XYZ file of C-alpha atoms in Angstrom:
538
model
C -0.102 -0.061 0.025
C 0.927 3.634 -0.406
C -1.101 6.083 1.671
C -0.144 9.374 3.077
C -3.401 11.188 3.420
C -3.144 11.868 7.099
C -0.824 13.390 9.552
C -0.028 10.250 11.467
C 1.399 8.496 8.229
C 4.378 6.237 8.762
C 7.668 8.076 9.236
C 6.212 11.203 7.730
C 6.535 9.435 4.207
C 3.653 6.870 3.692
C 2.130 3.819 5.214
C 3.453 0.999 2.921
C 2.758 -2.211 5.048
C -0.047 -1.360 7.272
C -2.029 1.740 7.984
C -1.193 3.455 11.314
C -4.925 4.024 11.555
C -5.307 0.053 11.340
C -6.425 0.180 7.680
C -5.432 -3.280 6.026
C -3.565 -3.189 2.701
C -6.385 -4.783 0.873
C -8.900 -2.148 2.206
C -6.398 0.552 1.157
C -6.254 -0.653 -2.344
C -9.876 -1.043 -2.671
C -10.421 2.529 -1.529
C -7.860 3.642 -4.217
C -9.798 1.773 -6.931
C -12.974 3.379 -5.672
C -11.313 6.806 -6.111
C -10.050 5.737 -9.646
C -13.493 4.635 -10.489
C -15.120 7.764 -9.162
C -12.818 9.647 -11.618
C -14.039 7.807 -14.616
C -17.656 8.584 -13.322
C -16.782 12.198 -13.010
C -15.782 12.326 -16.630
C -19.410 11.703 -17.713
C -21.103 13.063 -14.543
C -19.692 16.617 -15.076
C -21.238 16.733 -18.544
C -24.595 15.513 -17.213
C -24.558 17.968 -14.536
C -23.814 20.827 -16.882
C -26.713 19.920 -18.915
C -28.873 19.645 -15.853
C -29.461 15.793 -16.484
C -27.749 14.444 -13.482
C -29.896 12.571 -10.999
C -29.651 13.758 -7.397
C -28.984 10.144 -6.308
C -25.832 10.119 -8.354
C -24.610 13.444 -6.596
C -25.350 12.032 -3.123
C -23.703 8.783 -4.034
C -20.483 10.535 -5.138
C -20.089 12.415 -1.682
C -20.721 9.242 0.226
C -18.344 7.241 -1.735
C -15.780 9.876 -1.256
C -16.519 10.212 2.433
C -15.944 6.427 2.916
C -12.322 6.926 2.000
C -11.476 9.437 4.639
C -9.149 8.483 7.404
C -10.913 6.461 10.120
C -14.237 6.111 8.359
C -14.863 2.841 6.550
C -12.574 -0.216 7.024
C -15.031 -2.735 5.577
C -13.563 -4.169 2.372
C -17.085 -5.391 1.219
C -18.649 -2.064 1.825
C -15.957 -0.467 -0.330
C -16.281 -3.091 -2.963
C -20.252 -2.196 -3.140
C -19.203 1.482 -3.648
C -16.757 0.348 -6.473
C -19.513 -1.614 -8.185
C -22.094 1.115 -8.044
C -19.545 3.733 -9.349
C -19.076 1.632 -12.359
C -22.618 0.856 -12.875
C -23.561 4.618 -12.760
C -20.626 5.426 -15.086
C -21.985 2.877 -17.776
C -25.382 4.307 -17.443
C -24.141 7.810 -18.056
C -22.104 6.483 -21.008
C -25.129 5.395 -22.726
C -26.434 9.104 -22.818
C -23.748 9.870 -25.529
C -21.903 12.705 -23.885
C -18.876 13.879 -25.879
C -15.935 13.283 -23.590
C -12.296 12.689 -23.912
C -12.179 9.130 -22.379
C -9.398 7.971 -19.910
C -8.236 4.592 -18.651
C -10.504 5.168 -15.655
C -13.548 5.307 -17.863
C -12.957 1.761 -19.194
C -12.069 -0.334 -16.085
C -14.500 -2.857 -14.896
C -14.098 -4.472 -11.370
C -13.592 -8.182 -11.424
C -15.686 -10.589 -9.072
C -12.862 -12.012 -7.160
C -11.894 -10.046 -4.133
C -8.119 -11.056 -4.581
C -8.142 -9.874 -8.184
C -10.028 -6.719 -7.179
C -7.337 -5.802 -4.774
C -4.786 -6.212 -7.606
C -6.849 -3.762 -9.654
C -6.519 -1.492 -6.715
C -2.864 -1.984 -6.709
C -2.674 -0.663 -10.212
C -5.070 2.170 -9.341
C -2.704 3.215 -6.579
C 0.286 3.431 -8.730
C -1.634 5.520 -11.384
C -2.970 7.832 -8.586
C -0.094 8.491 -6.380
C 3.288 6.860 -7.816
C 3.124 7.472 -11.625
C 3.912 11.155 -11.925
C 7.307 12.442 -13.251
C 6.549 15.682 -11.557
C 6.540 15.728 -7.701
C 4.957 19.182 -7.341
C 2.158 18.515 -9.607
C 1.538 15.166 -7.803
C 1.677 17.150 -4.422
C -1.011 19.590 -5.724
C -3.201 16.920 -7.134
C -3.182 15.075 -3.905
C -3.761 18.283 -1.994
C -6.928 18.832 -4.097
C -8.136 15.191 -3.690
C -7.864 15.303 0.010
C -9.659 18.767 0.160
C -12.305 17.252 -2.143
C -12.648 14.269 0.321
C -13.169 16.888 3.241
C -15.650 18.850 1.019
C -17.475 15.543 0.238
C -17.960 14.959 4.116
C -19.377 18.315 4.706
C -21.664 18.148 1.738
C -22.853 14.785 2.949
C -23.848 16.053 6.315
C -25.521 19.286 4.719
C -27.327 17.152 2.227
C -28.743 14.933 5.034
C -30.430 18.007 6.206
C -31.660 19.223 2.938
C -29.043 21.638 1.993
C -27.243 21.200 -1.414
C -25.740 23.309 -4.223
C -24.913 21.960 -7.620
C -21.822 24.307 -7.634
C -20.310 21.959 -4.992
C -21.038 18.802 -6.996
C -19.729 20.462 -10.147
C -16.363 21.308 -8.608
C -15.827 17.756 -7.275
C -16.685 16.256 -10.707
C -14.436 18.816 -12.465
C -11.628 18.300 -10.050
C -11.809 14.400 -10.183
C -11.713 14.433 -13.880
C -8.978 16.951 -14.156
C -6.637 14.601 -12.026
C -6.553 12.385 -14.961
C -5.083 14.979 -17.312
C -2.342 17.422 -17.685
C -1.895 20.724 -16.014
C 0.965 22.998 -15.049
C 1.715 24.117 -11.465
C -0.238 27.250 -11.815
C -3.135 25.469 -12.840
C -3.048 23.135 -9.982
C -2.346 25.888 -7.431
C -5.527 27.599 -8.610
C -7.330 24.258 -8.159
C -6.242 24.052 -4.647
C -7.549 27.638 -3.980
C -10.718 26.860 -5.707
C -11.176 23.843 -3.547
C -10.818 26.401 -0.556
C -13.577 28.721 -1.933
C -15.826 25.644 -2.598
C -15.201 24.326 0.804
C -16.195 27.710 2.200
C -19.533 27.370 0.402
C -20.010 23.896 1.551
C -19.434 24.874 5.180
C -21.840 27.812 4.796
C -24.354 25.183 3.559
C -23.733 22.880 6.526
C -23.982 25.873 9.001
C -27.373 26.949 7.511
C -28.491 23.387 7.666
C -27.562 22.842 11.245
C -28.630 26.002 12.604
C -31.985 25.969 10.328
C -32.887 22.761 11.817
C -31.554 23.089 15.365
C -31.243 26.639 16.069
C -28.145 28.667 16.725
C -26.024 27.327 19.548
C -26.235 29.069 22.763
C -23.480 29.088 25.614
C -24.169 25.938 27.537
C -22.584 24.092 30.536
C -22.079 20.520 29.854
C -21.460 17.951 32.561
C -18.443 15.554 32.304
C -19.969 13.340 35.084
C -22.897 10.929 34.581
C -26.213 9.857 35.894
C -27.196 6.614 37.447
C -29.007 4.438 34.777
C -28.643 3.106 31.178
C -26.575 4.815 28.751
C -25.662 5.274 25.011
C -22.606 7.367 24.012
C -22.694 8.920 20.363
C -19.498 9.590 18.767
C -18.725 11.113 15.267
C -20.218 14.431 13.934
C -23.827 13.930 12.612
C -26.466 15.775 14.357
C -29.308 14.301 12.484
C -28.272 10.764 13.785
C -28.123 12.185 17.387
C -31.657 13.698 16.985
C -33.209 10.351 15.582
C -31.481 8.553 18.575
C -32.854 11.035 21.022
C -36.330 10.583 19.514
C -36.118 6.892 19.498
C -34.871 6.620 23.259
C -37.336 9.208 24.637
C -39.224 7.635 27.713
C -37.053 4.447 27.669
C -34.948 5.425 30.736
C -31.602 5.775 28.921
C -29.419 8.697 29.139
C -27.530 9.933 25.955
C -24.025 10.992 26.160
C -21.833 12.738 23.509
C -18.091 11.660 22.542
C -15.474 13.592 20.579
C -16.880 16.146 18.201
C -20.283 15.640 19.076
C -19.595 17.641 22.264
C -20.970 20.934 20.715
C -24.359 19.409 20.012
C -25.265 20.203 23.650
C -25.415 23.995 22.555
C -28.206 23.551 20.030
C -31.728 24.446 21.356
C -33.599 21.816 19.395
C -31.292 19.055 20.877
C -31.141 20.563 24.392
C -34.801 20.101 24.835
C -34.518 16.437 25.336
C -34.421 15.813 28.977
C -32.297 12.406 28.804
C -29.574 14.275 26.784
C -27.309 14.523 29.604
C -23.521 15.140 29.312
C -20.284 14.357 27.577
C -18.159 11.300 28.090
C -14.368 10.890 27.328
C -12.303 12.957 24.998
C -10.949 12.710 21.538
C -11.127 9.867 19.030
C -7.662 8.453 19.548
C -8.614 7.555 23.266
C -11.779 5.710 22.324
C -10.400 2.165 22.928
C -9.744 2.841 26.563
C -12.741 5.078 27.130
C -15.288 2.781 25.273
C -14.093 -0.183 27.105
C -14.870 1.404 30.457
C -18.406 2.667 29.133
C -21.114 0.638 30.742
C -23.612 0.977 27.747
C -23.976 0.925 24.022
C -21.880 2.974 21.612
C -23.005 4.477 18.268
C -20.488 5.893 15.721
C -22.047 8.321 13.277
C -19.176 9.419 10.977
C -15.389 9.252 10.894
C -13.297 8.762 13.884
C -13.772 4.956 14.435
C -10.618 2.895 15.215
C -10.322 -0.901 15.786
C -12.977 -1.896 18.240
C -11.445 -3.946 21.353
C -13.173 -7.278 21.944
C -14.395 -6.036 25.319
C -16.912 -3.805 23.708
C -17.084 -5.032 19.858
C -20.503 -6.595 20.620
C -21.935 -3.247 21.904
C -20.571 -0.830 19.358
C -22.805 0.228 16.296
C -22.086 1.982 13.065
C -24.308 4.147 10.772
C -23.994 6.056 7.701
C -20.708 5.638 5.783
C -18.768 4.318 8.727
C -17.872 0.718 8.690
C -15.828 -1.939 10.546
C -15.776 -5.718 9.615
C -17.894 -7.560 12.151
C -19.548 -4.530 13.630
C -23.219 -4.287 13.490
C -24.210 -1.410 10.793
C -27.611 0.435 11.304
C -28.526 1.145 7.497
C -32.091 2.314 7.991
C -31.647 4.647 11.034
C -33.866 2.517 13.105
C -31.613 2.274 16.216
C -33.595 -0.316 18.030
C -30.594 -2.798 18.128
C -28.535 -0.025 19.874
C -31.467 0.758 22.264
C -31.945 -2.931 23.065
C -28.273 -3.434 23.800
C -28.165 -0.528 26.133
C -31.242 -1.801 27.982
C -29.413 -5.150 28.415
C -26.031 -3.631 29.776
C -25.773 -2.437 33.318
C -25.388 1.305 32.774
C -23.848 3.622 35.554
C -24.441 2.226 38.987
C -24.746 5.770 40.482
C -24.521 9.471 39.797
C -21.202 11.041 39.646
C -20.665 14.722 39.647
C -17.844 15.969 37.535
C -16.462 19.248 35.985
C -18.608 21.070 33.357
C -17.373 22.633 30.237
C -18.846 25.279 28.193
C -19.995 24.969 24.522
C -21.946 27.030 22.273
C -19.769 30.057 21.291
C -20.531 29.998 17.652
C -20.777 33.173 15.575
C -24.281 34.335 16.844
C -23.166 33.968 20.592
C -19.855 35.592 20.270
C -20.975 38.338 17.955
C -23.861 39.070 20.418
C -21.212 40.473 22.904
C -18.906 41.782 20.171
C -19.412 45.390 21.377
C -18.222 44.427 24.746
C -15.118 42.558 23.145
C -14.132 45.656 21.026
C -14.368 47.872 24.132
C -11.901 45.555 25.908
C -9.664 45.542 22.974
C -9.424 49.189 22.623
C -8.926 49.426 26.435
C -6.012 47.262 26.172
C -7.775 44.534 28.444
C -7.753 41.980 25.615
C -4.329 41.932 23.958
C -4.651 39.111 21.401
C -6.974 36.208 20.243
C -5.642 32.790 19.590
C -7.639 30.340 17.535
C -6.124 27.006 18.717
C -8.016 24.173 17.090
C -8.052 21.448 14.588
C -7.689 17.771 14.969
C -6.358 15.740 17.862
C -4.056 12.722 17.514
C -1.674 10.470 19.356
C 1.560 11.885 18.670
C 3.373 13.272 21.698
C 4.189 16.519 19.884
C 0.320 17.436 20.294
C 1.194 18.517 23.901
C 2.317 21.680 22.398
C -1.255 22.725 22.091
C -2.025 22.151 25.838
C 1.110 24.035 26.761
C 0.345 26.807 24.386
C -2.961 27.302 25.894
C -1.787 27.116 29.438
C 0.946 29.455 28.964
C -1.166 32.063 26.974
C -1.291 35.257 29.040
C -4.377 36.341 31.092
C -5.177 39.246 28.786
C -5.534 36.865 25.813
C -8.697 35.007 24.525
C -8.609 31.415 23.277
C -11.133 30.406 20.407
C -11.218 26.648 19.816
C -12.999 24.256 17.546
C -12.679 20.477 16.423
C -11.337 17.641 18.619
C -8.065 19.488 19.144
C -9.792 21.174 21.898
C -9.576 18.064 24.080
C -6.075 18.820 24.824
C -7.295 21.725 26.990
C -11.215 21.862 26.924
C -11.656 21.487 30.661
C -8.745 23.952 31.731
C -9.912 26.689 34.089
C -8.858 29.874 32.337
C -11.120 32.341 33.978
C -12.581 35.335 32.030
C -11.978 38.937 31.239
C -14.636 41.164 32.590
C -17.350 38.399 31.986
C -15.841 37.190 28.605
C -14.770 33.670 29.030
C -11.139 33.324 28.143
C -11.874 29.871 26.398
C -14.590 29.965 23.802
C -15.810 26.585 22.154
C -16.845 27.543 18.642
C -17.912 24.005 17.838
C -17.043 21.070 15.537
C -14.346 21.394 12.731
C -16.999 22.349 10.230
C -17.714 25.367 12.515
C -14.623 26.820 11.157
C -17.094 28.724 9.124
C -18.272 30.307 12.346
C -14.744 31.190 13.326
C -14.147 32.721 9.940
C -17.265 34.833 10.408
C -16.394 36.152 13.672
C -12.949 37.172 12.261
C -14.693 38.989 9.400
C -17.045 40.681 11.673
C -14.205 41.900 13.972
C -11.991 43.003 11.015
C -15.019 45.114 9.753
C -15.540 46.594 13.217
C -11.817 47.533 13.441
C -11.773 48.648 9.801
C -8.571 46.382 9.004
C -8.070 43.261 7.169
C -8.140 40.029 8.923
C -4.539 39.689 8.856
C -4.111 42.944 10.682
C -6.351 41.724 13.563
C -4.673 40.843 16.848
C -5.565 37.274 15.932
C -3.225 34.271 15.455
C -4.183 30.808 14.031
C -2.461 28.029 15.733
C -3.944 24.790 14.036
C -3.356 21.064 14.333
C -4.334 18.876 11.513
C -4.991 15.104 11.089
C -7.234 14.371 8.210
C -8.925 15.443 5.044
C -11.396 17.771 6.580
C -8.485 19.767 7.996
C -6.889 19.968 4.537
C -10.307 21.356 3.259
C -10.268 23.969 5.815
C -6.691 24.994 5.350
C -7.421 25.462 1.628
C -10.234 27.830 2.669
C -7.911 29.789 4.788
C -5.639 30.026 1.862
C -8.361 31.186 -0.500
C -9.350 33.779 1.958
C -5.725 35.121 1.977
C -5.114 34.262 5.721
C -1.461 34.491 6.401
C 1.035 33.478 9.293
C -0.908 30.323 10.080
C 1.121 28.088 12.593
C 0.583 24.387 11.653
C 1.511 21.162 13.431
C 2.328 18.932 14.747
C 4.179 18.089 11.462
C 3.641 19.184 7.838
C 1.694 16.951 5.354
C 3.852 14.222 3.830
C 2.149 14.995 0.479
C 3.283 18.609 0.324
C 6.577 18.787 -1.786
C 9.410 21.069 -0.984
C 8.399 23.424 -3.793
C 4.886 23.629 -3.016
C 5.847 24.307 0.513
C 8.065 27.088 -0.568
C 4.998 28.677 -2.537
C 2.945 28.330 0.714
C 5.672 30.024 2.801
C 6.339 32.761 0.261
C 2.752 33.573 -0.525
C 0.917 32.916 2.877
C 3.731 32.928 5.356
C 2.886 29.478 6.612
C 4.947 28.403 9.599
C 5.566 25.037 11.442
C 4.957 25.143 15.121
C 8.171 25.542 17.296
C 7.747 25.548 21.070
C 4.882 27.303 22.923
C 7.303 29.675 24.646
C 8.924 30.449 21.174
C 5.699 30.966 19.302
C 4.181 33.056 22.158
C 7.214 35.306 22.255
C 7.285 35.749 18.449
C 3.539 36.431 18.327
C 3.258 38.818 21.196
C 6.714 40.342 21.110
C 7.429 39.619 24.821
């Protein structure tokens, strides 16, 4: 195998024998074959969409299939094979409509029946996708675009589930996948990366409208980290609709629902808060789930990416839904969560109440901008010196302790905005407040980078300066492809001086990195002390 799409890739080069995430080589090759088949499908789909003749089911299938190839989403080879077969079936149906296209090899491939031979087709697809280019810089930019598209697809899928779609998003996905099969110079692909950022901004806007339109704008909310005596289900991932359906189906059954990982911000949404049995948050970030789930005395539901190999101690009580999959784990296809509920009722649950800390969530753009005048006054009075957006993905590498240290050492006249699971390095720290404004403001999930961007734009307008002139620094941790999509959006918006860590993407070539440094002043993190001194000047 050859996989380097995430931050934990082996030796900062590529996973070649086994995915650090636990992905087996055969599954990795099948995912590569799926991407290759989607490229062939896109050659026809982009023309069908241009003529307004593309069925919405095809658009939805495309983003679901892409989503399935993200890090820590679907490890089930049979499920990936089904996606491959469906992609080719759709491609052939589109072919019959007689579109005038320039065909590529990806337009002609047909999957074989034998799993062993199918994996061999995946090996060949891997070489064509990642190891065939004579130009390392073009390859680097193509991969950056591909990984950004995967992130866009994840956000587009979430938005579409709640009824928000835009054909411009699908059009870009098809155009980019088709373009990856063809030539293009470095300028072309640099522009493609920036276009991905523009489209991802639109996609995050759609998802924001979907979430807030359905569940209301998040409001500041204290979330218990303890638990209640009784039966329990913990929900991890990102999908708000899955959580809502589970809350509806468990109402009156004597089961408490807890969030895990990036579901924490769900407690701030008014239409989810109304459920009396929606209690608190259990555990921390995705990479700790094996230990945390083993200790949880109830059922577990994984709604999107972040699953890692289930331990035997809880494999019979973890369930997946949506695009998530793990071999041997029960998958809920129809959103009838009865098996999850029945398992929770069988299990002992928590034997007693336990009081614990509380953490605050719900500081999305509406909440923060509601006290923007007070913030501006404090800045002008010198009581707030600087804002730090410390967010992004968490992970297992020791270097990620940098983010904890950075927040702990940030001066008391600074404010920390945070989002995504990177927050779990410091989400329960007592940082105090500045004249009633909490120093730690949880903006939400990774897709709520849209809210953070809107906050920055509103402040830049209020101070009549560009975002780059604000007393604001972005300290980002990245892990997977949604983070890549968000980074391309920040580049599209012209945001400079981003500090990125804990290591740079293995797929970014030296020349591409030079372009990013020269044009956007991207920096790698150093130490917390060094970076704070460089930013604050003292």
